[in-house]
XYZ file of C-alpha atoms in Angstrom:
551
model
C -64.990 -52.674 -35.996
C -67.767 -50.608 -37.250
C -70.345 -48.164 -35.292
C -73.822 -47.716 -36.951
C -76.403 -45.112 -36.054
C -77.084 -41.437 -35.261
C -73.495 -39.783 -34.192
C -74.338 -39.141 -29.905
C -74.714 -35.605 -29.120
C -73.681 -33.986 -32.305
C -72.267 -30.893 -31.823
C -70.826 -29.310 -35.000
C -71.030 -29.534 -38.993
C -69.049 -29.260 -42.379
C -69.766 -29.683 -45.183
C -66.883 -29.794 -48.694
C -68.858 -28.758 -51.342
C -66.295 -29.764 -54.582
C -65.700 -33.336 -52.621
C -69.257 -34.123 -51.514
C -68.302 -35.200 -48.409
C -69.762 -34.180 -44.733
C -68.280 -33.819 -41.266
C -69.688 -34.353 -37.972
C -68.598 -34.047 -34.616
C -69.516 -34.964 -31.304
C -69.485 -33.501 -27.833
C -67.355 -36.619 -26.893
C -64.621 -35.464 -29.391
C -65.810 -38.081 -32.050
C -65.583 -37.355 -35.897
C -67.639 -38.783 -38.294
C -67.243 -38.155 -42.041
C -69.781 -39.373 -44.707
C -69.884 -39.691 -48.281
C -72.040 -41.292 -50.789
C -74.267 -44.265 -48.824
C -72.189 -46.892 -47.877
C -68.880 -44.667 -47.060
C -68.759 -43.847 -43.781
C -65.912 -43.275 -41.412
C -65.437 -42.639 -37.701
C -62.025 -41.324 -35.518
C -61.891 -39.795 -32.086
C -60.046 -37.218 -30.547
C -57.116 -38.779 -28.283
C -58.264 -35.930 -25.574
C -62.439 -36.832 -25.592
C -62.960 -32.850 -25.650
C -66.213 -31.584 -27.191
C -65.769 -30.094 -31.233
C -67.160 -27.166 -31.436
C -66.080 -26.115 -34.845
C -64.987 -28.166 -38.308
C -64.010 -26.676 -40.832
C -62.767 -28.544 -44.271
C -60.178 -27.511 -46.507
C -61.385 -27.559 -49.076
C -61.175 -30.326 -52.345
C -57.998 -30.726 -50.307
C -58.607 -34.007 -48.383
C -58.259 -32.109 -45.539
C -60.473 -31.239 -41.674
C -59.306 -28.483 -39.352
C -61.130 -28.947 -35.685
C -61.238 -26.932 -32.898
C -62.072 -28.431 -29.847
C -63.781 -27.202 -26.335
C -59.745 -27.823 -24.939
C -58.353 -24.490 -26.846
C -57.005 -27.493 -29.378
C -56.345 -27.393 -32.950
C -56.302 -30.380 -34.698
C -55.312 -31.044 -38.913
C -56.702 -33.848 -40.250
C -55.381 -35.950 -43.341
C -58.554 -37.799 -44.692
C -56.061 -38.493 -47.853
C -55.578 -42.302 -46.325
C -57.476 -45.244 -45.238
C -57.616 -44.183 -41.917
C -57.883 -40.497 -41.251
C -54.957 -39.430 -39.170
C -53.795 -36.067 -37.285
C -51.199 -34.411 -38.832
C -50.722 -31.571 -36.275
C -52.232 -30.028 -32.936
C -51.933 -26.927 -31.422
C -52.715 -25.531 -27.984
C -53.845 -22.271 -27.258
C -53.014 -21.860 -23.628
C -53.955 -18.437 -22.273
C -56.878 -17.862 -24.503
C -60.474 -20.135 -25.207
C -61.095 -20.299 -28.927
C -64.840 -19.494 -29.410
C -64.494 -19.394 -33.450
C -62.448 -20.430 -36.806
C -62.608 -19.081 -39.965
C -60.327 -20.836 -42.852
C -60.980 -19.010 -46.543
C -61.344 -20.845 -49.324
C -57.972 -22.035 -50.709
C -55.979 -20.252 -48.337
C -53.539 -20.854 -46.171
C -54.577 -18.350 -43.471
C -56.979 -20.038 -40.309
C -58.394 -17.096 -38.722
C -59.219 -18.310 -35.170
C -61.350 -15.981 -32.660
C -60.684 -16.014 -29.154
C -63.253 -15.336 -25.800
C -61.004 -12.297 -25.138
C -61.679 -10.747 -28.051
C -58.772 -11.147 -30.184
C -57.886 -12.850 -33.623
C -54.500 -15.539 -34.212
C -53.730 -16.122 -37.435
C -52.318 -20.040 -37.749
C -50.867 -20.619 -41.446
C -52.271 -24.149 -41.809
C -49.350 -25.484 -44.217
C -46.762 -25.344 -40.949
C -49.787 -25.303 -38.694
C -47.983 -22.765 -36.493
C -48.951 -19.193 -35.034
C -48.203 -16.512 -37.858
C -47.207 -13.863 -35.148
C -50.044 -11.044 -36.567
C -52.879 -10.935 -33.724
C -55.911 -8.546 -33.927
C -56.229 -7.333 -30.558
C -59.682 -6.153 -29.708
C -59.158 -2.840 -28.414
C -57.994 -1.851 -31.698
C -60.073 -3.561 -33.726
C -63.029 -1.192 -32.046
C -60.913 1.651 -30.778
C -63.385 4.209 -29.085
C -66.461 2.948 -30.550
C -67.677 0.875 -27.714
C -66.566 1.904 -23.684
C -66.491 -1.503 -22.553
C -64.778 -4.754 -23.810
C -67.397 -5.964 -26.727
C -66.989 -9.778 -25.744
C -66.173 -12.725 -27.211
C -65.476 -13.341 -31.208
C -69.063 -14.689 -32.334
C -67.623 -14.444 -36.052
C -65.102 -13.671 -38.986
C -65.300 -13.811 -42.712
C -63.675 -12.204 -45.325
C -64.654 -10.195 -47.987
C -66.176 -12.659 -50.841
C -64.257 -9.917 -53.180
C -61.480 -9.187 -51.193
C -59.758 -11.013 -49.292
C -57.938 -8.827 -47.536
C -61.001 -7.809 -45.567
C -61.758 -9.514 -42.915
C -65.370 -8.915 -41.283
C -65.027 -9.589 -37.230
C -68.588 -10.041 -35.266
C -68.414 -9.830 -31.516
C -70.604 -11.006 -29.039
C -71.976 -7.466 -27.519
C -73.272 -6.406 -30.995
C -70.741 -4.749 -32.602
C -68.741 -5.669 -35.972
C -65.637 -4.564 -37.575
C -63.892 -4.302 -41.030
C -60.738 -4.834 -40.633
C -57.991 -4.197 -43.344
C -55.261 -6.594 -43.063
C -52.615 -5.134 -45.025
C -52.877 -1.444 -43.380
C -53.775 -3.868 -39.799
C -56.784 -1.008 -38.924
C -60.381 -0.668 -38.837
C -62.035 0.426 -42.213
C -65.755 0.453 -41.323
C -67.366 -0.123 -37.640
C -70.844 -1.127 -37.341
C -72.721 -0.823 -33.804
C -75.845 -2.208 -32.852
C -77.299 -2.370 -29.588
C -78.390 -6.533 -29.672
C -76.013 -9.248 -29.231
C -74.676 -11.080 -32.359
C -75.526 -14.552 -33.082
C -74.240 -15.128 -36.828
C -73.253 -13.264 -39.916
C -73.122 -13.905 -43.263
C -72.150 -11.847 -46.258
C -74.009 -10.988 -49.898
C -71.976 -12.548 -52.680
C -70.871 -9.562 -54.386
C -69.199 -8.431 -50.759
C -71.141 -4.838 -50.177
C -73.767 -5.873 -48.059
C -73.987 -8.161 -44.826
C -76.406 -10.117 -43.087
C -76.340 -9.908 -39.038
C -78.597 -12.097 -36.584
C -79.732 -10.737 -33.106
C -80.573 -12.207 -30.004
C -83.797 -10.018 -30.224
C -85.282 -12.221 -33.218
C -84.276 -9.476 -35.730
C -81.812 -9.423 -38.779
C -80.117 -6.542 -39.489
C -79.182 -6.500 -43.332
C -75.933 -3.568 -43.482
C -74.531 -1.544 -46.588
C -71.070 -1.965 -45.697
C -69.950 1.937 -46.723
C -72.827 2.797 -43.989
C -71.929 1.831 -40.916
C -74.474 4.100 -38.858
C -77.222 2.360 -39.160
C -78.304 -1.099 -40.515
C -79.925 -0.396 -44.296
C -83.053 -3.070 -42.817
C -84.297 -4.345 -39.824
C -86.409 -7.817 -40.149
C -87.928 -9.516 -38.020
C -89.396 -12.592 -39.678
C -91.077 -14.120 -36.715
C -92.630 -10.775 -35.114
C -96.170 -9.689 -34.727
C -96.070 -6.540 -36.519
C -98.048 -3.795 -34.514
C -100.046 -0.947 -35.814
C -98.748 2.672 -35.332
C -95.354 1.639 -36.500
C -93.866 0.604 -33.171
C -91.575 -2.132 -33.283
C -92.384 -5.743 -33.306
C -92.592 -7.895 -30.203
C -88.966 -8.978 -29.272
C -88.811 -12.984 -30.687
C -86.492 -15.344 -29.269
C -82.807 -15.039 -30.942
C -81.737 -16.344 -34.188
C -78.921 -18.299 -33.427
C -77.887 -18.872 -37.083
C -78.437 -16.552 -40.628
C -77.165 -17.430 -44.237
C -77.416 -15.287 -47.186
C -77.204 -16.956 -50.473
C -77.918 -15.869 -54.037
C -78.961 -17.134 -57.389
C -79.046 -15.856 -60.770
C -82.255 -16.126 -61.617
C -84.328 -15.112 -59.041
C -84.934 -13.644 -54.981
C -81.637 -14.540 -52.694
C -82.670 -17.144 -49.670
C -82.174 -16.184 -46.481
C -82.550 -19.171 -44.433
C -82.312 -19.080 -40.484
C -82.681 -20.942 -36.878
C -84.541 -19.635 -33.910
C -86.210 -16.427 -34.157
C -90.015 -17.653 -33.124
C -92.333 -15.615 -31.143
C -92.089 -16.285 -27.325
C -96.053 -16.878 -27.290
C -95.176 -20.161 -29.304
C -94.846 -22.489 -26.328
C -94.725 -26.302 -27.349
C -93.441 -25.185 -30.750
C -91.186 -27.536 -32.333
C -87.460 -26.422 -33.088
C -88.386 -24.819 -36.862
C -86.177 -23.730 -39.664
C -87.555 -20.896 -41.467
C -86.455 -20.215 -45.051
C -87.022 -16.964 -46.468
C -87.077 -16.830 -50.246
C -88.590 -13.567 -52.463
C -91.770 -12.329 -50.438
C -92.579 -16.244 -49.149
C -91.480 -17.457 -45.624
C -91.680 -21.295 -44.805
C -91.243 -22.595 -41.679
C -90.243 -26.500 -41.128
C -90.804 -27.789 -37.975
C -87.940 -30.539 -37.019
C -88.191 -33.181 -34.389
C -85.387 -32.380 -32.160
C -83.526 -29.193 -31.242
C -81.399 -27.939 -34.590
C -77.756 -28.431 -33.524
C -76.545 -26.537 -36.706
C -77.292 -26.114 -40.333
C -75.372 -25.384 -43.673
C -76.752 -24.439 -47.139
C -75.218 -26.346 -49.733
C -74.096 -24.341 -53.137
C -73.304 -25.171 -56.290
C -70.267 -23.459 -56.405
C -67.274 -23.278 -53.166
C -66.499 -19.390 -54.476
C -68.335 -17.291 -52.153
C -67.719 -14.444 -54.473
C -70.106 -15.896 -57.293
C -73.966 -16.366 -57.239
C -74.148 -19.324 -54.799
C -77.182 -21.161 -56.661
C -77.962 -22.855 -53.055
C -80.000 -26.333 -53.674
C -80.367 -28.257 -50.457
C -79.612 -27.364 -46.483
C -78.063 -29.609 -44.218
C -79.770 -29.650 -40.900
C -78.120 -31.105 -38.197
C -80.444 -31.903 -35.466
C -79.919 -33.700 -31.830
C -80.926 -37.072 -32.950
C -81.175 -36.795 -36.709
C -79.936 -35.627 -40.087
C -82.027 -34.279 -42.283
C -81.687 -32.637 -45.765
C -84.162 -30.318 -47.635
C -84.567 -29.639 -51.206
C -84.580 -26.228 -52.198
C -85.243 -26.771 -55.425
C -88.820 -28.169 -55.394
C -92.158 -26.611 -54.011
C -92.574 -27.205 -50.267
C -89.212 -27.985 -49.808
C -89.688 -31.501 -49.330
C -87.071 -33.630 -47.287
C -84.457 -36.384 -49.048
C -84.738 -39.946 -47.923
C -82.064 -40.843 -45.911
C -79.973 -43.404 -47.113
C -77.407 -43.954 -44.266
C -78.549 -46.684 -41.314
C -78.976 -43.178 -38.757
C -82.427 -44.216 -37.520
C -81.396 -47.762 -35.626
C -83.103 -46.215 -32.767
C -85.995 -44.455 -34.188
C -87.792 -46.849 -31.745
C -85.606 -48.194 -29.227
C -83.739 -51.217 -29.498
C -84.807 -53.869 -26.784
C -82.901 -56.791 -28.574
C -80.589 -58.179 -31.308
C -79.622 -61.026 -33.027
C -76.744 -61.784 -35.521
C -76.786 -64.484 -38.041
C -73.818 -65.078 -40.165
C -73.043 -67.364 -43.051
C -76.677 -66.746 -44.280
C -78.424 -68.704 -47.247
C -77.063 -66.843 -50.477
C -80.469 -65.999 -51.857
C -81.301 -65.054 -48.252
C -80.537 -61.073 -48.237
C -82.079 -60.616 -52.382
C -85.472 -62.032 -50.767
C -85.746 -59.933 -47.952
C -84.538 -56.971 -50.139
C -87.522 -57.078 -52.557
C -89.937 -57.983 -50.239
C -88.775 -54.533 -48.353
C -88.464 -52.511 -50.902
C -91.793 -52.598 -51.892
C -92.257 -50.571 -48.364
C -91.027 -46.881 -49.965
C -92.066 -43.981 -47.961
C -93.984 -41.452 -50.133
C -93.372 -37.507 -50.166
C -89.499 -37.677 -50.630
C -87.951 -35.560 -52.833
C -87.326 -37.085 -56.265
C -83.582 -36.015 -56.458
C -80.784 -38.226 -55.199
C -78.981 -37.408 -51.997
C -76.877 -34.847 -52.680
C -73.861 -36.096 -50.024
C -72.280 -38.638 -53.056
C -68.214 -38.429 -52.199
C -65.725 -40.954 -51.856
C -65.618 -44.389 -52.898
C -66.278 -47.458 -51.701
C -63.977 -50.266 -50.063
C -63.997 -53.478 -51.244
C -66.145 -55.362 -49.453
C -64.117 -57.185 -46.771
C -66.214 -60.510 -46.517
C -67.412 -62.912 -48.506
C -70.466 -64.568 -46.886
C -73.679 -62.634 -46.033
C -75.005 -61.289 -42.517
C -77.544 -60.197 -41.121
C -78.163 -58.756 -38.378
C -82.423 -58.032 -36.775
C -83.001 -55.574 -34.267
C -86.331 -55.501 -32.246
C -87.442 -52.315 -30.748
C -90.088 -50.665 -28.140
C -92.874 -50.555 -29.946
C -92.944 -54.141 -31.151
C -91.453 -53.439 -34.775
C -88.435 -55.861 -36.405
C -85.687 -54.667 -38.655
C -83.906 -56.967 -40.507
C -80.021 -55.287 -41.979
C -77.727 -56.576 -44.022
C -74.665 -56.331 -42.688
C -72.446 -57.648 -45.169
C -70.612 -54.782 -45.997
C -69.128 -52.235 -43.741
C -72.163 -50.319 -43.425
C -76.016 -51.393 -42.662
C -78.461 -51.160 -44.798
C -82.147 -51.554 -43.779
C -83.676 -55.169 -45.429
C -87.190 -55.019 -44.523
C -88.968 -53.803 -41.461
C -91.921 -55.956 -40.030
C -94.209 -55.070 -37.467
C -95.378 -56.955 -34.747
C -97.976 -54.817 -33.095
C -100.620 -55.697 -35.694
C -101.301 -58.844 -34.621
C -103.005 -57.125 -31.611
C -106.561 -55.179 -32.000
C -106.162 -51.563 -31.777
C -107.861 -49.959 -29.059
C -110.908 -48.134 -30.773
C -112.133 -45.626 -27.809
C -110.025 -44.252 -25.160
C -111.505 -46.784 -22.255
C -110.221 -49.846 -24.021
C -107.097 -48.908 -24.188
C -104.525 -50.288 -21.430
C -104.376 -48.340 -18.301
C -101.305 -46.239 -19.063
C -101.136 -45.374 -15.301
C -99.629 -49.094 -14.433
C -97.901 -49.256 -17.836
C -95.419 -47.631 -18.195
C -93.107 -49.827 -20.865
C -94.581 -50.364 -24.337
C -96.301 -53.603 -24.548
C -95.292 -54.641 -27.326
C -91.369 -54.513 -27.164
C -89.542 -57.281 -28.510
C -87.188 -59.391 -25.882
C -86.182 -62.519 -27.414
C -85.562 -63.111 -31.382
C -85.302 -66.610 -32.493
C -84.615 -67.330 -36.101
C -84.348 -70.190 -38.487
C -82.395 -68.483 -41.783
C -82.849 -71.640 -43.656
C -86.413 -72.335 -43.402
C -87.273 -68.630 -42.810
C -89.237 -69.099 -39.889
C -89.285 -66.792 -37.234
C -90.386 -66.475 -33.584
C -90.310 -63.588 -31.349
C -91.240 -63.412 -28.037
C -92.675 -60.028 -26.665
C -92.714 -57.810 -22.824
C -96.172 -58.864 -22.369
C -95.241 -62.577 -22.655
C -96.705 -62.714 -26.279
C -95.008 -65.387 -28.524
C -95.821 -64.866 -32.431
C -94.517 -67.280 -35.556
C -93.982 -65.976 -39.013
C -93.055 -67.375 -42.329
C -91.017 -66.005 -44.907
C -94.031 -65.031 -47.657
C -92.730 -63.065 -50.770
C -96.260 -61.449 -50.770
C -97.750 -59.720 -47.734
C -100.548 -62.529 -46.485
C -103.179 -61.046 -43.809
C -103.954 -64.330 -42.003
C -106.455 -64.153 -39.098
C -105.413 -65.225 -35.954
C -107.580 -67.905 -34.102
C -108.154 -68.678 -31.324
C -108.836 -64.945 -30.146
C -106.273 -64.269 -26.749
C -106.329 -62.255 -24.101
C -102.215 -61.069 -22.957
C -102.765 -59.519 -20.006
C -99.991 -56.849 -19.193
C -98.255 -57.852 -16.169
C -96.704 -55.517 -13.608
C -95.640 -55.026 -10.245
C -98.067 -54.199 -7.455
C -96.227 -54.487 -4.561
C -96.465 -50.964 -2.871
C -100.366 -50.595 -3.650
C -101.410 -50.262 -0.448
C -105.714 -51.345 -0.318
C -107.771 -48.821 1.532
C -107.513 -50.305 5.285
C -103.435 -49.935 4.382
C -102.903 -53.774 3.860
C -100.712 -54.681 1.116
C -102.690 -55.892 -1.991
C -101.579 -59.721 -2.843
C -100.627 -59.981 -6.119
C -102.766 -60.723 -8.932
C -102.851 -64.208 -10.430
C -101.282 -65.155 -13.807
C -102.802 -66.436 -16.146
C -102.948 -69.816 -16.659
C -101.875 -70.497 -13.450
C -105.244 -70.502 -11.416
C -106.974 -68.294 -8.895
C -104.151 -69.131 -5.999
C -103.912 -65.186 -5.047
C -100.497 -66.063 -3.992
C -99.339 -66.709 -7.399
C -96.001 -64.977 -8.015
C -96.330 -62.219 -11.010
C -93.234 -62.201 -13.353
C -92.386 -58.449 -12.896
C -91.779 -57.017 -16.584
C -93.146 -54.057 -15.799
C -91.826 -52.276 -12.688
C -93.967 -49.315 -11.982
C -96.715 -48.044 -9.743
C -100.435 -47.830 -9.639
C -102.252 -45.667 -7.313
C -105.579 -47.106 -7.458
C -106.845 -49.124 -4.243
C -108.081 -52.728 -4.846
C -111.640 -52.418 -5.197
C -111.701 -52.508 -8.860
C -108.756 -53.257 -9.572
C -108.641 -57.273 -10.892
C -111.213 -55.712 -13.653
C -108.910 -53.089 -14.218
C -106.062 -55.293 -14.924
C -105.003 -53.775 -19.251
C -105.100 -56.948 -21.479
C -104.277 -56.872 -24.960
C -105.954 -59.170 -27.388
């Protein structure tokens, strides 16, 4: 059994940057791992608890997750079917975040309290050494500083271990002597951190809409203050507080300006903005707007050292509904075309059909008559997620499988192998004449559906004839044509959109009869198939000419 299609309510990301592979997790506990297109892999957590962190270990075949329970789980991705190797339960304390260096054996994991466990991940057992937060911060804050928002170590030193808390205040903690070095107070909550290569400067993010960029011998005061979102004001006063940047990463290249690249952070005047991902790179800002709230996002590097310019190329945006990858590397930052079937919905699906044991030359045919359809403006690199291999394919006769969606548009998918891939997309809603001014255009008040959503799929895969039937009880034929054929449609029809009109009251408060179908003549009484349940508040003078047709 395979599942296709966007992972449901992603909720965390990870990437392995020497294995090429990438990690996705669910707020239903699933786990979804892809490589290069066409591997693909999903397991679920036994308990169904949300992930709210993944972290890979790295070139090692290996995913630690940490789940809303207080679980730890390992993960051996090493075999066919990814297994757990070992759990543990915290039980007095809620993990809030996990830190695992690279090639180490240490998992630093940050509790709501305050306090650090160390779990060695070879045994996957407690080490016994705990960071407790009152000495982590000694006298420098009166109250408790909240949760653990973040820990990293040292890029140069591993033996450093940087410790963000919630309130605003962060910590350098020496492991070996097991007390503070440096700590750094700030009077904004921490979102995020993220360290400079070469380990002597960090990055913080603020709930305010600033970054604080810190020179970690000076822990007074942060060396710069930006806020990359905020009106700047004359007489030097501070910007206007912007909403808080829930994510920062720092990343450097040899030959030119670092990136900082962030989440959040807009102006609050920016109402009906879209979710936007600002990248920061030299003295130029751009800001992508996304479709759907960003979830997470990761920069990927050439290099898994974090103590070596990272040479970032691409980030990894994880969004509610959508993946979506940006190249660094070219002006405008233009997106990668994504290769995996994610998008099944990117109408909704009304109806499918499945058709196995399909004419050989069946799938080639539909595959170069849809490939001629390529979307321009991609970026000209491959997709840089290219791990794993692939499985042999497990049968030996072709399928196919056509999906008809909301706004009247077909995809056809082979799904011969153990992923889909998209054949050809055809759509249906061209047959109908587009609605030049505003007044011919259906009354959107009584319809509420899409008229032109697909409900029945009949198909012939010998003769390559199709017929669909439509909401607004359309019926439309098609043959196969290897070139794209405009062909008029005669006679000229009228489909009116039919739709319930049962509690339109007229303006004496009788109920209005229903409206005739057509076809079926005047008889008032004529029963209307409801398709479209929903109301219209217009009384009834008016409202037989006001019935929405489509033609």
């Amino acid at each position: 059994t395979v599942r296709h299609g966007f992972p449901y309510q992603p909720s965390a990301l990870a990437f392995d940057p020497v294995q090429k592979i990438l990690a996705i997790g669910t707020q239903t506990g699933a786990l979804r791992l892809f490589g290069r297109p066409g591997v693909e892999c999903y397991c679920q957590h036994d308990s169904g608890a949300a992930v709210i962190q993944l972290q890979f270990l790295i070139n090692e075949g290996a995913l630690v997750s940490a789940l809303a329970d207080d679980t730890l789980h390992l993960w051996n991705l090493r075999q066919k079917r990814p297994a757990i190797l070992h759990s543990l339960k915290f039980n007095r304390e809620r993990i809030t975040f996990c830190h695992l260096p690279f090639q180490s054996k240490w998992l630093y994991v940050g509790t709501e309290r305050g306090n650090i466990h160390i779990v060695n991940v070879e045994s996957f057992t407690l080490s016994g050494y705990v960071i407790m937060w009152n000495k982590a911060i000694e006298l420098s804050s009166k109250s408790h500083p909240g949760p653990i928002v973040h820990i990293s170590d040292n890029p140069m030193d591993e033996g450093k271990l940087l410790i963000g808390f919630e309130s605003g205040t962060v910590v350098l903690w020496d492991l070996k002597s097991k007390k503070a070095d440096y700590r750094y107070t700030h009077d904004e909550a921490i979102h995020s951190v993220a360290w400079h290569h070469e380990g002597k400067q960090f990055i913080c993010s603020h709930s305010d809409g600033t970054l604080t960029i810190w020179n970690v011998k000076s822990p007074t005061k942060p060396f710069q203050t930006i806020t990359p979102h905020g009106k700047q004001l004359k007489d030097g006063k501070k910007p206007e507080p912007c909403k808080p940047i829930l994510k920062v990463e720092y990343k450097t290249t040899r030959a030119g300006e670092p990136f900082i690249i962030l989440s959040g952070g807009l102006s609050y005047d920016t109402v009906g903005r879209r979710p936007c991902l600002t990248v920061m790179h030299g003295k130029s800002t751009a800001v992508l707007e996304m479709d759907y709230s960003i979830v997470d996002f990761l920069t990927l590097c050439e290099t898994p050292y974090p103590n070596d310019f990272q040479e970032p190329y691409a980030v990894v945006v994880l969004l509610e509904k959508d993946l979506v990858l940006i190249d660094l590397a070219q002006n405008g930052y233009p997106i990668f075309e994504n290769p995996y079937p994610l998008t099944i919905h990117e109408s909704p699906v009304t109806c499918c059909e499945y058709f196995a044991d399909c004419p050989v030359d069946l799938i080639p045919a539909l595959y170069s008559v849809g490939a001629r359809q390529k979307r321009q403006g991609y970026s000209k690199k491959e997709w840089p997620i290219s791990g794993g291999n692939w499985g042999l394919i497990t049968q030996s006769y072709p399928e196919i499988i056509i999906t008809g969606h909301a706004d009247g548009s077909i995809k056809f998918w082979d799904a011969s192998a153990i992923t889909l891939q998209v054949l050809y997309k055809l759509k249906t809603a061209k047959v109908f004449e587009k609605a030049r001014n505003k007044d011919d255009r259906p009354n959107t008040d009584i319809v509420d559906e899409d008229p032109y959503a697909i409900q029945i799929i009949s198909w012939c895969p010998e003769s390559r004839m199709l017929c669909i039937a439509g909401v607004s009880a359309h019926v439309i034929i098609y043959r196969f044509s290897k070139q794209e054929v405009t062909t008029e449609v005669i006679p000229m029809l009228e489909v009116r959109l039919l739709y319930e009109i049962n509690d339109v009251e007229s303006p004496d408060g009788d109920q209005v009869p229903p409206l005739p179908t057509p076809g079926t003549g005047s008889n008032p009484q004529s029963i209307v198939p409801q398709s479209h349940p929903s109301t219209s508040s217009s009384s009834s003078d008016g409202l037989r000419d006001n019935v929405p047709c489509l033609k």
